[in-house]
XYZ file of C-alpha atoms in Angstrom:
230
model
C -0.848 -0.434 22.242
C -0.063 2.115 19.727
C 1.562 1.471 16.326
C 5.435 1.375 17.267
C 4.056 -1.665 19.894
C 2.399 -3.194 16.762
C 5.420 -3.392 14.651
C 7.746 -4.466 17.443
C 4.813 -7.557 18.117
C 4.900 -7.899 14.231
C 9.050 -8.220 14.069
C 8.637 -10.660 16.932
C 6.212 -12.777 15.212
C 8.163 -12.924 12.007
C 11.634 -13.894 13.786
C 9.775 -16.935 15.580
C 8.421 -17.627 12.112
C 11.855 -17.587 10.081
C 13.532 -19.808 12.867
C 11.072 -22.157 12.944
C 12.009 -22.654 9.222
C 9.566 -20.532 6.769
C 10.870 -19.484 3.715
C 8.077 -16.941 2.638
C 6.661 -14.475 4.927
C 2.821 -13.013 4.165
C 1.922 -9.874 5.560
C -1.597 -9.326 5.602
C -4.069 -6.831 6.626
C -6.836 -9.037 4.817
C -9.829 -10.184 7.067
C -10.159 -13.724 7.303
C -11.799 -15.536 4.359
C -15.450 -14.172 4.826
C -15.158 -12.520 8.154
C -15.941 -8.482 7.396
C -13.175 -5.601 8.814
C -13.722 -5.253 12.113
C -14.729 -1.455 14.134
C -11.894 -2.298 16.897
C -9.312 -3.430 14.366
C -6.596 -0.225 13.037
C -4.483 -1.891 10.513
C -0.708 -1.013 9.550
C 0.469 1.024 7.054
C 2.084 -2.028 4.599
C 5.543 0.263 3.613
C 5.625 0.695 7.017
C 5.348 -3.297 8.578
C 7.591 -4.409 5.368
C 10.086 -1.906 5.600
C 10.368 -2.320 9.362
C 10.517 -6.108 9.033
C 13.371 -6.007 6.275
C 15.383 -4.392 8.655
C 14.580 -6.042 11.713
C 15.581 -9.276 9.402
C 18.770 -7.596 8.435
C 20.067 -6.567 11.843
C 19.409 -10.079 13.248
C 21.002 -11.943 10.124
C 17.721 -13.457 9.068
C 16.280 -11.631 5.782
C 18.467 -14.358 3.456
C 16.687 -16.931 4.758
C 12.863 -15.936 3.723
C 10.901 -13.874 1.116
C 8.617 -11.189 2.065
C 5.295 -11.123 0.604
C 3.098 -8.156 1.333
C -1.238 -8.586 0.521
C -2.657 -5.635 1.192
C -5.797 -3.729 0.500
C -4.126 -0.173 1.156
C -2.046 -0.404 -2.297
C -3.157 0.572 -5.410
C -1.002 2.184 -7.922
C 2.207 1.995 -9.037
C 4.289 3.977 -6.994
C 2.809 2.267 -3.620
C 4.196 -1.078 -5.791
C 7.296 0.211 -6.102
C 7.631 1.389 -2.550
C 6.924 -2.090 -1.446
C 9.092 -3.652 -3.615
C 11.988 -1.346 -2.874
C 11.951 -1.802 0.721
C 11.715 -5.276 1.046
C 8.594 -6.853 -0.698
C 9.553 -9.787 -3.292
C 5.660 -9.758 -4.394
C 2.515 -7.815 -3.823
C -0.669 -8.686 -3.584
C -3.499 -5.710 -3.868
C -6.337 -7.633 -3.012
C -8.400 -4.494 -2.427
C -7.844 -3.259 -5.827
C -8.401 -6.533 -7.431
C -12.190 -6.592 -5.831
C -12.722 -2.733 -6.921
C -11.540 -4.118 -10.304
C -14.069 -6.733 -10.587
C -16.391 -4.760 -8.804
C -15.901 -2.005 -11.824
C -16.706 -4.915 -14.024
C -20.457 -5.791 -12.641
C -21.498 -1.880 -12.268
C -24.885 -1.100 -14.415
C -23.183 2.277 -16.205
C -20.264 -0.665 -16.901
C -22.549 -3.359 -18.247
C -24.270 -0.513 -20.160
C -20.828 0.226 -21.952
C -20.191 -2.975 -22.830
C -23.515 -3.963 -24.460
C -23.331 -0.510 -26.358
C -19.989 -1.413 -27.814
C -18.241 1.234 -25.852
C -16.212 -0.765 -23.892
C -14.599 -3.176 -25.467
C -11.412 -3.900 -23.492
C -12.299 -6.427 -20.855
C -14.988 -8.793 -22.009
C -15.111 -10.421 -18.806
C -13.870 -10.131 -14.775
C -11.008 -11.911 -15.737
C -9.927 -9.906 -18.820
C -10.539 -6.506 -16.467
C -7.984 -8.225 -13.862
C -5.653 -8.741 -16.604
C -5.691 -5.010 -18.131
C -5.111 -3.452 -14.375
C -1.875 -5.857 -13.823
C -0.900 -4.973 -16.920
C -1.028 -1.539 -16.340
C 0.636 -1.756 -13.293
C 3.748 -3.608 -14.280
C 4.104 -1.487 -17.307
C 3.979 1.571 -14.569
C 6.518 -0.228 -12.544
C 8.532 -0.961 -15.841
C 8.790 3.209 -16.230
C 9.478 3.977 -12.589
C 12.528 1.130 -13.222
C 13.463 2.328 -16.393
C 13.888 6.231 -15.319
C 16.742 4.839 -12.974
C 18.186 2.910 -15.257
C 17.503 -0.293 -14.064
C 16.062 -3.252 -16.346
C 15.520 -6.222 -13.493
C 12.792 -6.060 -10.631
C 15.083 -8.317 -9.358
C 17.925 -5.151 -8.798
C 15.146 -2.952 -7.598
C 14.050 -5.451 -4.976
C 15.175 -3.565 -1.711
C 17.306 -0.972 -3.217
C 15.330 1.647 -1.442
C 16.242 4.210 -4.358
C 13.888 6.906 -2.424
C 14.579 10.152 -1.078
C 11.120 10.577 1.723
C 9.492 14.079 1.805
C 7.229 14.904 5.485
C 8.882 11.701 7.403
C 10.451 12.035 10.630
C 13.766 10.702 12.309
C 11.741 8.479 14.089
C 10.035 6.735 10.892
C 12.952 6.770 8.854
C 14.657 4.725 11.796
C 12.025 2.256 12.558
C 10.999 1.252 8.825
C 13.121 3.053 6.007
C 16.984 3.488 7.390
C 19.054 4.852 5.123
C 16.683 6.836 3.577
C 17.307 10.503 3.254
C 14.703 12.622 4.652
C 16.009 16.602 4.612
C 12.676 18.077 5.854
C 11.414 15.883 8.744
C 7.622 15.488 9.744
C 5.095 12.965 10.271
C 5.941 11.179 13.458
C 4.714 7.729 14.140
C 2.015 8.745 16.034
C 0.774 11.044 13.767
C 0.941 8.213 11.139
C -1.134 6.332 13.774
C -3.758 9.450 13.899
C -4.007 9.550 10.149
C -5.072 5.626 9.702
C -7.456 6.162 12.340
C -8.794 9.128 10.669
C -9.998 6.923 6.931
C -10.829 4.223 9.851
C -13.742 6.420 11.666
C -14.882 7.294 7.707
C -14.747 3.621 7.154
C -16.912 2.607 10.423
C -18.257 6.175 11.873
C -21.388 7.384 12.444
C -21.756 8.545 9.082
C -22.423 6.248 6.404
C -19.111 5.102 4.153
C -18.605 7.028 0.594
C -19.944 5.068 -2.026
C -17.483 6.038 -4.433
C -13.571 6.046 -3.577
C -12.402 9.881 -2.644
C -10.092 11.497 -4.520
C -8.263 13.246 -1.539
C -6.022 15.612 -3.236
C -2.517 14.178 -2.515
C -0.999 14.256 -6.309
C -3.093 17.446 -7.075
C -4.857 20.249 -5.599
C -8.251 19.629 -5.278
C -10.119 22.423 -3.152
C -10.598 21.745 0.865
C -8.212 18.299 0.621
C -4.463 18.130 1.213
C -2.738 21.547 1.128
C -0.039 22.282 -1.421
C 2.548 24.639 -1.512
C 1.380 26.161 -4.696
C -2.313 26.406 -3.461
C -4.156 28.751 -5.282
């Protein structure tokens, strides 16, 4: 099935979880523990399974009763954090980002900064893991602060967005209440745009070694069009 199937399997899953009594929901699109990603498997956007659950929770007077926690490897920075959080997520974990962290750590032009003195900030895996979550929160801290709010705990499903490029249909299904003045992306073109970094991921061609910058903050030439476009 196609993507709107998918989240009406995942609400389905989730009620029969909550009424059999859990308190704290996991949404995952990690592989099992040492199992690889699979060719055949096209995971969910995670703003789009928590914010769809949150309200599938709401309308069936269920979201009191359990915490949503969302792992995910397609979250990164701060402003995907603060996404999840404000639609429904009481923690995230970015497990992708965690591994590219450590990952950073054991590269040769890494080691080679550290034994020349020129890195000096994260000593070890666990020190480099530290610095990025600090980062983080002190990005969510701004993004909190600009609002006016001091408590994660008052951002927490606030949904204190206005969406740009999002259709009716999207805003319905995972983000209601959200304004969205221009329309545009449709589910299935959501759908067409995962499976797009899927083929890179397991193509013909051989993956990127290095992670693409693909233009969506700033104009970079022959990635995402901008307005302003020189």
């Amino acid at each position: 099935g196609g993507m709107k199937e998918a989240l009406e399997h995942l609400c389905e899953r989730v009620n029969a979880a909550v009424d059999a009594g859990a308190q704290i929901v996991v949404l995952t699109d990690k592989p099992k523990e040492g199992a690889p990603a699979q060719a055949d498997e096209l995971f969910l956007p995670p703003l789009l399974a928590v914010g769809t659950v949150h309200h599938d929770l709401l309308q069936k007077a269920l979201r009191t009763k359990a915490s949503l926690v969302v792992q995910t490897g397609q979250a990164w920075s701060t402003h995907h954090f603060a996404c999840l959080i404000g639609y429904g997520a009481s923690a995230v974990h970015p497990y992708l980002a965690y591994e590219s962290v450590v990952n950073w750590w054991n590269e040769p032009k890494t080691v080679r900064q550290r034994e020349s003195g020129a890195l000096r900030s994260a000593s070890t895996p666990a020190e480099a893991l530290t610095n990025y979550r600090a980062a983080a929160e002190a990005g969510l801290l701004k993004i909190l602060s600009k609002i006016g709010i001091s408590l994660l705990e008052s951002y927490h499903g606030a949904q204190i967005f206005e969406a740009i490029g999002l259709s009716d249909e999207v805003i319905r299904t995972a983000l209601r209440g959200t304004p969205s003045r221009l329309g545009g992306l449709s589910l299935a073109e959501i759908e067409e745009e995962s499976r797009m970094f899927h083929r890179k991921a397991f193509g013909e061609e051989s993956a990127p070694t290095k992670l693409e910058n693909y233009g969506f903050v700033k104009y970079y030439n022959n990635k995402e069009h901008h307005h302003n476009a020189p």
